[in-house]
Amino acid sequence: MPPSLRRLLGALGVLIFLLLYIIAVLNLRMLLPDSLWLDLIYYIIFGILWVWPALFITKWGHRTSRM
């Protein structure tokens, strides 16, 4: 796979992942009781957790092919 195509697919993968992640996090939040402290903790945790999957996809997109 050419590097430019791999980078494009990686970028699209991150965008699709983030869109689905945001939708899931917001829908999950609706199931929890209303609380300012719960909101703070919830959004701090889920605001950090997206980094690892996005980092994996980004690394995949910048990886060179071994031929």
Coordinates of C-alpha atoms in Angstrom, one line a residue:
M1 CA 0.0 0.0 0.0
P2 CA 1.5 3.4 -0.9
P3 CA 2.3 5.6 2.1
S4 CA 0.1 8.4 0.9
L5 CA -2.9 6.1 0.8
R6 CA -2.1 4.6 4.2
R7 CA -1.9 8.2 5.7
L8 CA -5.2 9.1 4.1
L9 CA -6.9 5.9 5.4
G10 CA -5.4 6.6 8.8
A11 CA -6.7 10.1 8.9
L12 CA -10.2 9.0 7.8
G13 CA -10.0 6.2 10.4
V14 CA -9.3 8.7 13.2
L15 CA -12.1 11.0 12.1
I16 CA -14.6 8.1 11.9
F17 CA -13.4 6.8 15.2
L18 CA -13.7 10.2 16.9
L19 CA -17.2 10.7 15.5
L20 CA -18.4 7.3 16.8
Y21 CA -16.6 7.8 20.1
I22 CA -18.2 11.2 20.8
I23 CA -21.7 9.8 19.9
A24 CA -21.1 6.8 22.3
V25 CA -19.8 9.0 25.1
L26 CA -22.7 11.4 24.9
N27 CA -25.3 8.6 24.8
L28 CA -23.7 6.8 27.7
R29 CA -23.7 10.0 29.7
M30 CA -27.5 10.2 29.3
L31 CA -27.8 7.0 31.3
L32 CA -26.1 8.4 34.4
P33 CA -27.7 10.6 37.0
D34 CA -27.2 14.4 36.8
S35 CA -24.4 15.6 38.9
L36 CA -21.7 18.3 38.4
W37 CA -19.0 16.2 40.0
L38 CA -20.0 13.1 38.0
D39 CA -19.9 15.2 34.8
L40 CA -16.4 16.5 35.7
I41 CA -15.0 13.0 36.4
Y42 CA -16.8 11.4 33.5
Y43 CA -15.6 13.9 30.9
I44 CA -12.0 14.0 32.2
I45 CA -11.8 10.2 32.0
F46 CA -13.4 9.9 28.6
G47 CA -11.7 13.0 27.4
I48 CA -8.4 11.2 27.9
L49 CA -9.3 7.7 26.8
W50 CA -9.8 8.5 23.1
V51 CA -6.1 9.2 22.8
W52 CA -4.8 5.6 22.8
P53 CA -7.0 4.2 20.0
A54 CA -6.4 7.4 17.9
L55 CA -2.6 7.0 18.5
F56 CA -2.8 3.4 17.3
I57 CA -4.6 4.4 14.1
T58 CA -2.2 7.3 13.5
K59 CA 0.9 5.0 14.0
W60 CA -0.6 2.5 11.6
G61 CA -1.1 5.3 9.0
H62 CA 2.5 6.4 9.3
R63 CA 4.1 3.0 9.3
T64 CA 6.2 2.1 6.3
S65 CA 5.4 -1.0 4.3
R66 CA 8.0 -3.9 4.6
M67 CA 8.6 -5.4 1.2

